């Protein structure tokens, strides 16, 4: 079975940094694009960032561009989200998400078929 | 960026009812539209991909259609486990956006 294990969430002060990790098992990891999706308390889903299977292409929502960095280590089957200059509005459950289909690209794809369990980030003083 | 607008934002219905949720994209996304169901405290679950293809294991009472900018999700006969929040997502662009969600409640 495919499994995604999110970790790294916690309480951080405004302006601080945090790095999320998502360990993936059960697939040929390099064949799949990955994304991070977040959900603020009581709110809807927000796509945050995505990365191609090779790691050569990265994408960001306007709300996090310039502050967050997505990366992956295909030797460790892990995707990361480095979050800098955190704001109160970044408070959310962050889900790691696997793209459906082993095309290795984002865009013209078929959505997310496997999700992590979510890791909670709270930005507060 | 492509904006996704879902309607209604909330919906009350009874067991056995047929309900339809709509999703509109701000530009053509061809058939690159997915639908998800999310229950409280859980990760979303993929129901439909490529606008109308039912994900494996999803009950056949769920169906969907559309292309270009206008899409619909229909549940033919509501069951107790269907009451949840539903989201559409465009995957045409690498910057993938969700609709704001439709909260389906029991009447």
CSV table of C-alpha atoms in Angstrom, one decimal:
chain,number,residue,atom,x,y,z
A,1,UNK,CA,0.0,0.0,0.0
A,2,UNK,CA,1.1,3.6,-0.6
A,3,UNK,CA,1.7,5.5,2.6
A,4,UNK,CA,2.5,9.2,3.2
A,5,UNK,CA,3.7,10.1,6.6
A,6,UNK,CA,3.6,13.9,7.3
A,7,UNK,CA,5.7,15.3,10.2
A,8,UNK,CA,7.3,18.5,11.4
A,9,UNK,CA,4.4,20.6,12.5
A,10,UNK,CA,4.3,22.6,15.7
A,11,UNK,CA,3.9,25.9,17.4
A,12,UNK,CA,6.0,28.7,16.0
A,13,UNK,CA,6.1,32.5,16.5
A,14,UNK,CA,5.3,34.9,13.8
A,15,UNK,CA,8.3,35.5,11.6
A,16,UNK,CA,9.7,32.1,12.5
A,17,UNK,CA,10.5,29.0,10.3
A,18,UNK,CA,9.5,25.4,10.2
A,19,UNK,CA,10.2,22.5,7.9
A,20,UNK,CA,7.6,19.9,7.2
A,21,UNK,CA,8.6,16.4,5.9
A,22,UNK,CA,6.6,13.7,4.1
A,23,UNK,CA,8.0,10.2,4.0
A,24,UNK,CA,6.5,8.1,1.2
A,25,UNK,CA,6.5,4.3,0.8
A,26,UNK,CA,5.0,1.8,-1.6
A,27,UNK,CA,5.7,3.5,-4.9
A,28,UNK,CA,8.6,4.4,-7.2
A,29,UNK,CA,8.8,7.8,-5.7
A,30,UNK,CA,10.7,9.6,-8.5
A,31,UNK,CA,7.8,8.9,-10.9
A,32,UNK,CA,5.3,11.0,-9.0
A,33,UNK,CA,4.7,14.7,-8.6
A,34,UNK,CA,3.9,15.7,-5.0
A,35,UNK,CA,2.1,18.7,-3.5
A,36,UNK,CA,1.3,20.3,-0.2
A,37,UNK,CA,-2.3,21.3,0.6
A,38,UNK,CA,-3.4,23.1,3.7
A,39,UNK,CA,-6.6,23.7,5.6
A,40,UNK,CA,-7.0,26.5,8.1
A,41,UNK,CA,-9.3,25.9,11.0
A,42,UNK,CA,-12.9,25.8,9.8
A,43,UNK,CA,-11.9,26.7,6.3
A,44,UNK,CA,-11.6,24.9,2.9
A,45,UNK,CA,-8.7,23.3,1.2
A,46,UNK,CA,-5.9,25.5,-0.2
A,47,UNK,CA,-3.2,24.1,-2.6
A,48,UNK,CA,0.1,25.5,-1.4
A,49,UNK,CA,3.0,24.1,-3.5
A,50,UNK,CA,3.9,21.3,-5.8
A,51,UNK,CA,7.0,19.7,-7.2
A,52,UNK,CA,7.7,17.4,-10.2
A,53,UNK,CA,9.0,13.9,-9.8
A,54,UNK,CA,12.5,14.9,-10.8
A,55,UNK,CA,12.4,17.9,-8.6
A,56,UNK,CA,13.3,20.2,-11.5
A,57,UNK,CA,10.0,22.1,-11.5
A,58,UNK,CA,8.4,23.7,-8.4
A,59,UNK,CA,5.2,25.7,-8.1
A,60,UNK,CA,3.7,27.9,-5.4
A,61,UNK,CA,0.5,29.6,-4.6
A,62,UNK,CA,0.7,33.4,-4.5
A,63,UNK,CA,0.0,33.3,-0.8
A,64,UNK,CA,3.3,31.6,0.0
A,65,UNK,CA,5.5,32.5,-2.9
A,66,UNK,CA,8.9,33.9,-1.7
A,67,UNK,CA,8.4,32.5,1.8
A,68,UNK,CA,8.0,28.7,1.3
A,69,UNK,CA,10.3,26.3,-0.5
A,70,UNK,CA,9.3,22.8,-1.6
A,71,UNK,CA,12.0,20.2,-2.3
A,72,UNK,CA,12.4,16.5,-2.5
A,73,UNK,CA,15.1,13.8,-1.9
A,74,UNK,CA,14.3,10.9,-4.2
A,75,UNK,CA,17.0,8.8,-2.5
A,76,UNK,CA,15.1,9.1,0.8
A,77,UNK,CA,11.6,9.0,-0.7
A,78,UNK,CA,10.8,12.3,1.1
A,79,UNK,CA,9.3,15.6,0.1
A,80,UNK,CA,9.8,18.7,2.3
A,81,UNK,CA,8.2,22.1,2.8
A,82,UNK,CA,10.5,24.8,4.2
A,83,UNK,CA,8.3,27.5,5.6
A,84,UNK,CA,9.9,30.9,6.4
A,85,UNK,CA,8.6,34.3,7.6
A,86,UNK,CA,5.5,32.5,9.0
A,87,UNK,CA,2.3,34.5,9.6
A,88,UNK,CA,-0.7,33.9,11.7
A,89,UNK,CA,-2.7,33.1,8.5
A,90,UNK,CA,-0.4,30.2,7.8
A,91,UNK,CA,-1.9,28.4,10.7
A,92,UNK,CA,-3.4,25.2,9.3
A,93,UNK,CA,-3.3,21.5,9.0
A,94,UNK,CA,-0.8,20.7,6.2
A,95,UNK,CA,-1.3,17.6,4.1
A,96,UNK,CA,1.2,16.0,1.8
A,97,UNK,CA,-0.5,14.8,-1.4
A,98,UNK,CA,0.6,12.4,-4.1
A,99,UNK,CA,-0.4,13.1,-7.7
A,100,UNK,CA,-2.5,10.5,-9.4
A,101,UNK,CA,-0.6,8.7,-12.1
A,102,UNK,CA,3.1,8.3,-12.6
A,103,UNK,CA,3.6,11.0,-15.1
A,104,UNK,CA,6.0,12.9,-12.8
A,105,UNK,CA,4.5,16.3,-13.7
A,106,UNK,CA,1.9,18.7,-12.3
A,107,UNK,CA,-0.6,20.2,-14.6
A,108,UNK,CA,-2.8,18.2,-17.0
A,109,UNK,CA,-2.9,15.5,-14.3
A,110,UNK,CA,-5.7,13.7,-12.5
A,111,UNK,CA,-5.6,15.1,-9.0
A,112,UNK,CA,-4.5,13.6,-5.7
A,113,UNK,CA,-5.2,9.9,-5.0
A,114,UNK,CA,-3.2,9.5,-1.7
A,115,UNK,CA,-3.0,12.0,1.2
A,116,UNK,CA,-0.9,12.1,4.3
A,117,UNK,CA,-2.6,12.2,7.7
A,118,UNK,CA,-1.8,15.9,8.1
A,119,UNK,CA,0.5,17.8,10.4
A,120,UNK,CA,-0.7,20.9,12.3
A,121,UNK,CA,1.2,24.2,12.1
A,122,UNK,CA,0.2,26.9,14.6
A,123,UNK,CA,1.7,30.4,14.2
A,124,UNK,CA,1.2,32.4,17.3
A,125,UNK,CA,3.1,34.5,19.8
B,1,UNK,CA,-4.3,31.8,-11.6
B,2,UNK,CA,-7.4,29.8,-12.3
B,3,UNK,CA,-10.2,30.4,-9.9
B,4,UNK,CA,-12.8,27.8,-9.0
B,5,UNK,CA,-16.3,28.7,-7.8
B,6,UNK,CA,-18.5,26.1,-6.3
B,7,UNK,CA,-22.2,26.3,-5.6
B,8,UNK,CA,-24.0,26.1,-3.3
B,9,UNK,CA,-21.6,26.6,-0.4
B,10,UNK,CA,-24.0,24.6,1.8
B,11,UNK,CA,-26.9,22.2,1.1
B,12,UNK,CA,-29.4,20.5,3.3
B,13,UNK,CA,-30.9,17.3,2.0
B,14,UNK,CA,-32.6,14.1,3.2
B,15,UNK,CA,-31.6,10.4,2.9
B,16,UNK,CA,-32.5,9.2,-0.5
B,17,UNK,CA,-32.5,12.6,-2.1
B,18,UNK,CA,-30.6,13.4,-5.3
B,19,UNK,CA,-28.3,16.4,-5.1
B,20,UNK,CA,-26.1,18.3,-7.5
B,21,UNK,CA,-23.1,20.5,-6.8
B,22,UNK,CA,-21.7,22.7,-9.5
B,23,UNK,CA,-18.2,24.0,-10.0
B,24,UNK,CA,-17.2,26.7,-12.5
B,25,UNK,CA,-13.6,27.5,-13.6
B,26,UNK,CA,-12.5,31.1,-14.5
B,27,UNK,CA,-11.1,29.7,-17.8
B,28,UNK,CA,-11.3,26.5,-19.7
B,29,UNK,CA,-9.7,23.6,-17.9
B,30,UNK,CA,-10.7,20.9,-20.5
B,31,UNK,CA,-11.5,17.8,-18.5
B,32,UNK,CA,-8.9,18.4,-15.8
B,33,UNK,CA,-11.3,18.5,-12.8
B,34,UNK,CA,-11.3,16.3,-9.7
B,35,UNK,CA,-13.9,16.0,-6.9
B,36,UNK,CA,-13.1,15.1,-3.3
B,37,UNK,CA,-15.2,14.3,-0.2
B,38,UNK,CA,-13.9,15.3,3.2
B,39,UNK,CA,-15.3,14.2,6.5
B,40,UNK,CA,-14.5,16.2,9.7
B,41,UNK,CA,-11.0,15.6,11.0
B,42,UNK,CA,-10.1,13.4,8.0
B,43,UNK,CA,-8.0,13.9,4.9
B,44,UNK,CA,-9.9,14.4,1.6
B,45,UNK,CA,-10.9,11.4,-0.4
B,46,UNK,CA,-10.8,11.3,-4.2
B,47,UNK,CA,-14.2,10.6,-5.8
B,48,UNK,CA,-13.9,11.6,-9.4
B,49,UNK,CA,-11.0,12.5,-11.7
B,50,UNK,CA,-10.8,13.6,-15.3
B,51,UNK,CA,-14.2,15.3,-14.8
B,52,UNK,CA,-16.3,12.2,-15.0
B,53,UNK,CA,-14.2,9.1,-14.1
B,54,UNK,CA,-15.2,7.3,-10.9
B,55,UNK,CA,-12.3,6.4,-8.7
B,56,UNK,CA,-12.0,2.7,-7.9
B,57,UNK,CA,-14.1,1.8,-4.9
B,58,UNK,CA,-16.4,4.8,-5.0
B,59,UNK,CA,-20.1,3.9,-5.0
B,60,UNK,CA,-21.9,4.3,-8.3
B,61,UNK,CA,-24.4,6.7,-6.8
B,62,UNK,CA,-21.7,9.3,-7.4
B,63,UNK,CA,-21.4,10.7,-10.9
B,64,UNK,CA,-20.0,13.8,-12.5
B,65,UNK,CA,-19.9,15.5,-15.8
B,66,UNK,CA,-18.7,18.6,-17.6
B,67,UNK,CA,-15.8,20.1,-19.6
B,68,UNK,CA,-14.4,23.5,-20.3
B,69,UNK,CA,-15.6,25.7,-17.5
B,70,UNK,CA,-18.7,24.1,-16.1
B,71,UNK,CA,-18.8,20.9,-14.1
B,72,UNK,CA,-21.3,19.0,-11.9
B,73,UNK,CA,-21.2,16.3,-9.2
B,74,UNK,CA,-24.4,14.4,-8.6
B,75,UNK,CA,-25.2,12.0,-5.8
B,76,UNK,CA,-28.2,10.0,-6.9
B,77,UNK,CA,-29.6,8.7,-3.6
B,78,UNK,CA,-28.0,10.1,-0.4
B,79,UNK,CA,-26.8,7.7,2.1
B,80,UNK,CA,-25.8,8.5,5.8
B,81,UNK,CA,-22.1,8.3,5.0
B,82,UNK,CA,-22.4,10.9,2.2
B,83,UNK,CA,-23.0,13.9,4.5
B,84,UNK,CA,-19.6,15.7,4.3
B,85,UNK,CA,-17.9,18.5,2.6
B,86,UNK,CA,-17.2,18.3,-1.2
B,87,UNK,CA,-14.5,20.1,-3.1
B,88,UNK,CA,-13.6,20.4,-6.7
B,89,UNK,CA,-10.0,21.0,-7.9
B,90,UNK,CA,-8.6,22.0,-11.2
B,91,UNK,CA,-5.5,20.1,-12.3
B,92,UNK,CA,-5.1,21.8,-15.7
B,93,UNK,CA,-2.5,24.2,-14.4
B,94,UNK,CA,0.5,23.2,-12.3
B,95,UNK,CA,-0.9,25.8,-9.8
B,96,UNK,CA,-3.8,23.7,-8.7
B,97,UNK,CA,-6.7,25.4,-7.1
B,98,UNK,CA,-9.7,24.1,-5.1
B,99,UNK,CA,-13.2,25.4,-5.0
B,100,UNK,CA,-14.4,26.8,-1.7
B,101,UNK,CA,-16.3,23.7,-0.8
B,102,UNK,CA,-19.9,22.6,-0.4
B,103,UNK,CA,-21.1,21.4,3.0
B,104,UNK,CA,-23.8,18.8,2.6
B,105,UNK,CA,-25.9,18.4,5.8
B,106,UNK,CA,-28.7,16.3,6.8
B,107,UNK,CA,-32.1,18.0,6.7
